[in-house]
């Protein structure tokens, strides 16, 4: 009987370990990808959205399913990888984007 339950216990243990990401890992990933640094000046992840403020003054408010990877793609496409100064997204998917070179976009 115990031998039959052992695989089930192992499977449940592994599922529990991989179900959620560590908030510290998320903060570090956001700082590296958004701030090009190993730290962010301010960081919050709430129901209202994911907010990051960088030491260089850049800020990001991600809502509506916008991911860090998508922000990196927007930087490449709209800011020629020169950096985003400010980015605000809304629940409906609208994005206001300001590049460090002064260009502004409403997507």
XYZ file of N, CA and C in Angstrom:
321
model
N 0.817 -1.195 0.000
C 0.000 0.000 0.000
C 0.862 1.262 0.000
N 1.915 1.283 0.812
C 2.792 2.450 0.878
C 3.512 2.643 -0.446
N 3.913 1.548 -1.091
C 4.600 1.648 -2.384
C 3.685 2.264 -3.442
N 2.399 2.007 -3.351
C 1.444 2.565 -4.317
C 1.247 4.062 -4.099
N 1.356 4.552 -2.879
C 1.154 5.954 -2.573
C 2.406 6.798 -2.790
N 3.567 6.166 -2.814
C 4.831 6.897 -2.962
C 4.898 7.706 -4.258
N 4.566 7.144 -5.424
C 4.603 7.972 -6.644
C 3.639 9.161 -6.597
N 2.480 8.974 -5.984
C 1.522 10.062 -5.853
C 2.074 11.173 -4.964
N 2.714 10.811 -3.869
C 3.297 11.800 -2.962
C 4.408 12.582 -3.646
N 5.237 11.899 -4.417
C 6.324 12.562 -5.141
C 5.755 13.527 -6.181
N 4.739 13.097 -6.903
C 4.127 13.956 -7.930
C 3.515 15.202 -7.308
N 2.830 15.057 -6.184
C 2.237 16.221 -5.516
C 3.294 17.171 -4.988
N 4.379 16.628 -4.488
C 5.469 17.463 -3.984
C 6.081 18.268 -5.116
N 6.351 17.631 -6.244
C 6.944 18.334 -7.384
C 5.987 19.374 -7.954
N 4.712 19.085 -7.995
C 3.737 20.051 -8.510
C 3.669 21.272 -7.609
N 3.739 21.078 -6.319
C 3.708 22.194 -5.384
C 4.931 23.073 -5.482
N 6.080 22.505 -5.771
C 7.320 23.272 -5.868
C 7.384 24.123 -7.117
N 6.724 23.703 -8.175
C 6.865 24.410 -9.444
C 5.663 25.294 -9.770
N 4.710 25.438 -8.866
C 3.476 26.119 -9.215
C 3.583 27.646 -9.243
N 4.366 28.261 -8.371
C 4.453 29.715 -8.350
C 5.915 30.160 -8.399
N 6.118 31.345 -8.951
C 7.480 31.866 -9.006
C 7.768 32.664 -7.746
N 9.022 32.749 -7.407
C 9.468 33.479 -6.232
C 9.385 34.973 -6.518
N 8.750 35.776 -5.644
C 8.657 37.224 -5.875
C 10.026 37.894 -5.997
N 11.022 37.379 -5.299
C 12.366 37.945 -5.403
C 12.920 37.712 -6.801
N 12.700 36.519 -7.352
C 13.147 36.228 -8.718
C 12.460 37.141 -9.721
N 11.164 37.390 -9.529
C 10.426 38.284 -10.422
C 10.992 39.695 -10.355
N 11.305 40.150 -9.153
C 11.867 41.497 -8.982
C 13.228 41.613 -9.653
N 14.072 40.618 -9.495
C 15.402 40.631 -10.113
C 15.279 40.592 -11.632
N 14.395 39.733 -12.144
C 14.192 39.648 -13.596
C 13.706 40.983 -14.153
N 12.764 41.620 -13.456
C 12.245 42.914 -13.904
C 13.345 43.967 -13.899
N 14.164 43.995 -12.864
C 15.245 44.980 -12.786
C 16.246 44.784 -13.913
N 16.609 43.553 -14.178
C 17.600 43.277 -15.223
C 17.042 43.627 -16.603
N 15.821 43.184 -16.894
C 15.269 43.388 -18.230
C 14.746 44.804 -18.459
N 14.181 45.438 -17.440
C 13.596 46.765 -17.633
C 14.559 47.886 -17.276
N 15.337 47.711 -16.214
C 16.217 48.782 -15.733
C 17.660 48.613 -16.193
N 17.970 47.514 -16.861
C 19.343 47.197 -17.253
C 20.276 47.327 -16.047
N 19.835 46.814 -14.914
C 20.566 46.889 -13.658
C 20.194 45.660 -12.842
N 20.932 45.440 -11.760
C 20.587 44.316 -10.905
C 19.634 44.716 -9.785
N 19.168 45.956 -9.795
C 18.201 46.392 -8.785
C 17.278 47.456 -9.356
N 16.101 47.549 -8.760
C 15.127 48.580 -9.121
C 14.939 49.496 -7.921
N 14.642 50.762 -8.173
C 14.428 51.720 -7.090
C 13.151 51.393 -6.326
N 12.084 51.051 -7.037
C 10.813 50.670 -6.416
C 10.168 49.579 -7.257
N 9.404 48.728 -6.592
C 8.822 47.570 -7.248
C 7.553 47.185 -6.505
N 6.463 46.940 -7.208
C 5.271 46.383 -6.573
C 4.524 45.526 -7.578
N 3.923 44.492 -7.076
C 3.138 43.593 -7.909
C 1.830 43.363 -7.177
N 0.776 44.081 -7.594
C -0.521 44.016 -6.939
C -1.593 43.667 -7.958
N -2.829 43.582 -7.501
C -3.940 43.336 -8.418
C -4.091 44.462 -9.423
N -3.702 45.662 -9.046
C -3.805 46.828 -9.920
C -2.803 46.786 -11.055
N -1.697 46.101 -10.886
C -0.683 46.018 -11.932
C 0.700 45.779 -11.370
N 1.624 45.648 -12.264
C 3.020 45.400 -11.952
C 3.753 46.708 -12.208
N 4.363 47.276 -11.169
C 5.009 48.585 -11.285
C 6.486 48.465 -10.953
N 7.307 49.116 -11.770
C 8.748 49.140 -11.551
C 9.242 50.558 -11.792
N 10.040 51.082 -10.879
C 10.711 52.369 -11.071
C 12.213 52.105 -10.985
N 12.934 52.577 -11.987
C 14.376 52.346 -12.058
C 15.149 53.517 -11.454
N 16.394 53.275 -11.118
C 17.245 54.318 -10.541
C 17.493 55.471 -11.522
N 17.421 55.201 -12.836
C 17.662 56.257 -13.827
C 16.417 57.100 -14.108
N 15.313 56.836 -13.388
C 14.085 57.602 -13.564
C 13.054 56.933 -14.456
N 13.417 55.859 -15.131
C 12.462 55.137 -15.966
C 11.413 54.484 -15.083
N 10.179 54.402 -15.599
C 9.129 53.747 -14.835
C 8.220 52.947 -15.755
N 7.645 51.904 -15.198
C 6.807 50.983 -15.956
C 5.592 50.619 -15.124
N 4.418 50.638 -15.747
C 3.197 50.137 -15.135
C 2.605 49.147 -16.133
N 2.649 47.884 -15.788
C 2.207 46.826 -16.688
C 0.875 46.273 -16.204
N -0.130 46.347 -17.070
C -1.467 45.806 -16.797
C -1.959 45.106 -18.048
N -3.080 44.444 -17.924
C -3.725 43.848 -19.093
C -2.926 42.738 -19.738
N -2.160 42.015 -18.957
C -1.410 40.883 -19.488
C -0.105 41.240 -20.178
N 0.316 42.489 -20.129
C 1.586 42.894 -20.727
C 2.725 42.300 -19.908
N 3.644 41.611 -20.572
C 4.734 40.929 -19.887
C 6.049 41.683 -20.050
N 7.017 41.316 -19.246
C 8.354 41.906 -19.341
C 8.965 41.614 -20.705
N 8.732 40.424 -21.227
C 9.256 40.056 -22.543
C 8.654 40.940 -23.633
N 7.361 41.239 -23.528
C 6.702 42.120 -24.502
C 7.267 43.542 -24.421
N 7.586 44.000 -23.195
C 8.185 45.326 -23.033
C 9.552 45.370 -23.705
N 10.339 44.311 -23.548
C 11.646 44.251 -24.211
C 11.483 44.301 -25.731
N 10.440 43.645 -26.249
C 10.169 43.684 -27.690
C 9.759 45.091 -28.131
N 8.928 45.776 -27.321
C 8.541 47.148 -27.643
C 9.758 48.070 -27.679
N 10.693 47.857 -26.763
C 11.935 48.640 -26.756
C 12.709 48.436 -28.058
N 12.812 47.192 -28.495
C 13.531 46.907 -29.746
C 12.844 47.545 -30.943
N 11.511 47.393 -31.019
C 10.763 47.842 -32.190
C 10.612 49.362 -32.233
N 10.194 49.978 -31.131
C 9.861 51.405 -31.139
C 11.006 52.312 -30.688
N 11.870 51.820 -29.815
C 12.939 52.666 -29.271
C 14.319 52.258 -29.778
N 14.376 51.385 -30.768
C 15.644 50.915 -31.346
C 16.618 50.430 -30.279
N 16.069 49.782 -29.242
C 16.844 49.237 -28.114
C 17.642 50.296 -27.370
N 17.239 51.568 -27.498
C 17.925 52.651 -26.778
C 17.370 52.815 -25.361
N 16.216 52.219 -25.082
C 15.636 52.269 -23.752
C 14.299 52.983 -23.706
N 13.466 52.544 -22.796
C 12.157 53.150 -22.576
C 12.245 54.043 -21.350
N 11.746 55.261 -21.462
C 11.723 56.195 -20.331
C 10.502 55.911 -19.460
N 9.325 55.823 -20.060
C 8.089 55.544 -19.325
C 7.186 54.652 -20.159
N 6.506 53.739 -19.483
C 5.549 52.873 -20.145
C 4.383 52.651 -19.196
N 3.178 52.898 -19.710
C 1.957 52.648 -18.941
C 1.013 51.864 -19.835
N 0.529 50.731 -19.331
C -0.473 49.962 -20.068
C -1.752 49.939 -19.253
N -2.877 49.789 -19.946
C -4.151 49.724 -19.243
C -4.742 48.324 -19.364
N -5.856 48.098 -18.692
C -6.494 46.780 -18.662
C -6.969 46.338 -20.044
N -7.302 47.277 -20.908
C -7.792 46.938 -22.242
C -6.669 46.666 -23.236
N -5.429 46.822 -22.820
C -4.305 46.546 -23.699
C -3.689 47.779 -24.341
N -4.208 48.963 -24.053
C -3.621 50.191 -24.581
C -2.284 50.484 -23.911
N -1.356 51.047 -24.672
C -0.009 51.309 -24.152
C 0.412 52.728 -24.508
N 0.922 53.458 -23.522
C 1.581 54.746 -23.744
C 3.056 54.526 -23.488
N 3.861 54.862 -24.485
C 5.284 54.543 -24.457
C 6.102 55.780 -24.776
N 7.084 56.079 -23.934
C 8.032 57.166 -24.192
C 9.434 56.576 -24.202
N 10.156 56.813 -25.289
C 11.523 56.314 -25.408
C 12.505 57.316 -24.795
N 13.673 56.842 -24.450
C 14.698 57.723 -23.887
C 15.190 58.748 -24.900
N 15.005 58.462 -26.191
C 15.432 59.422 -27.221
C 14.390 60.521 -27.465
N 13.249 60.483 -26.724
C 12.238 61.515 -26.843
C 11.018 61.127 -27.657
N 11.056 60.008 -28.359
C 9.901 59.575 -29.147
C 8.786 59.104 -28.227
N 7.534 59.403 -28.614
C 6.364 59.019 -27.834
C 5.402 58.253 -28.735
N 4.756 57.229 -28.170
C 3.818 56.397 -28.934
C 2.605 56.094 -28.068
N 1.439 55.991 -28.719
C 0.237 55.478 -28.102
C -0.171 54.284 -28.949
N -0.136 53.116 -28.347
C -0.395 51.874 -29.096
C -1.706 51.248 -28.664
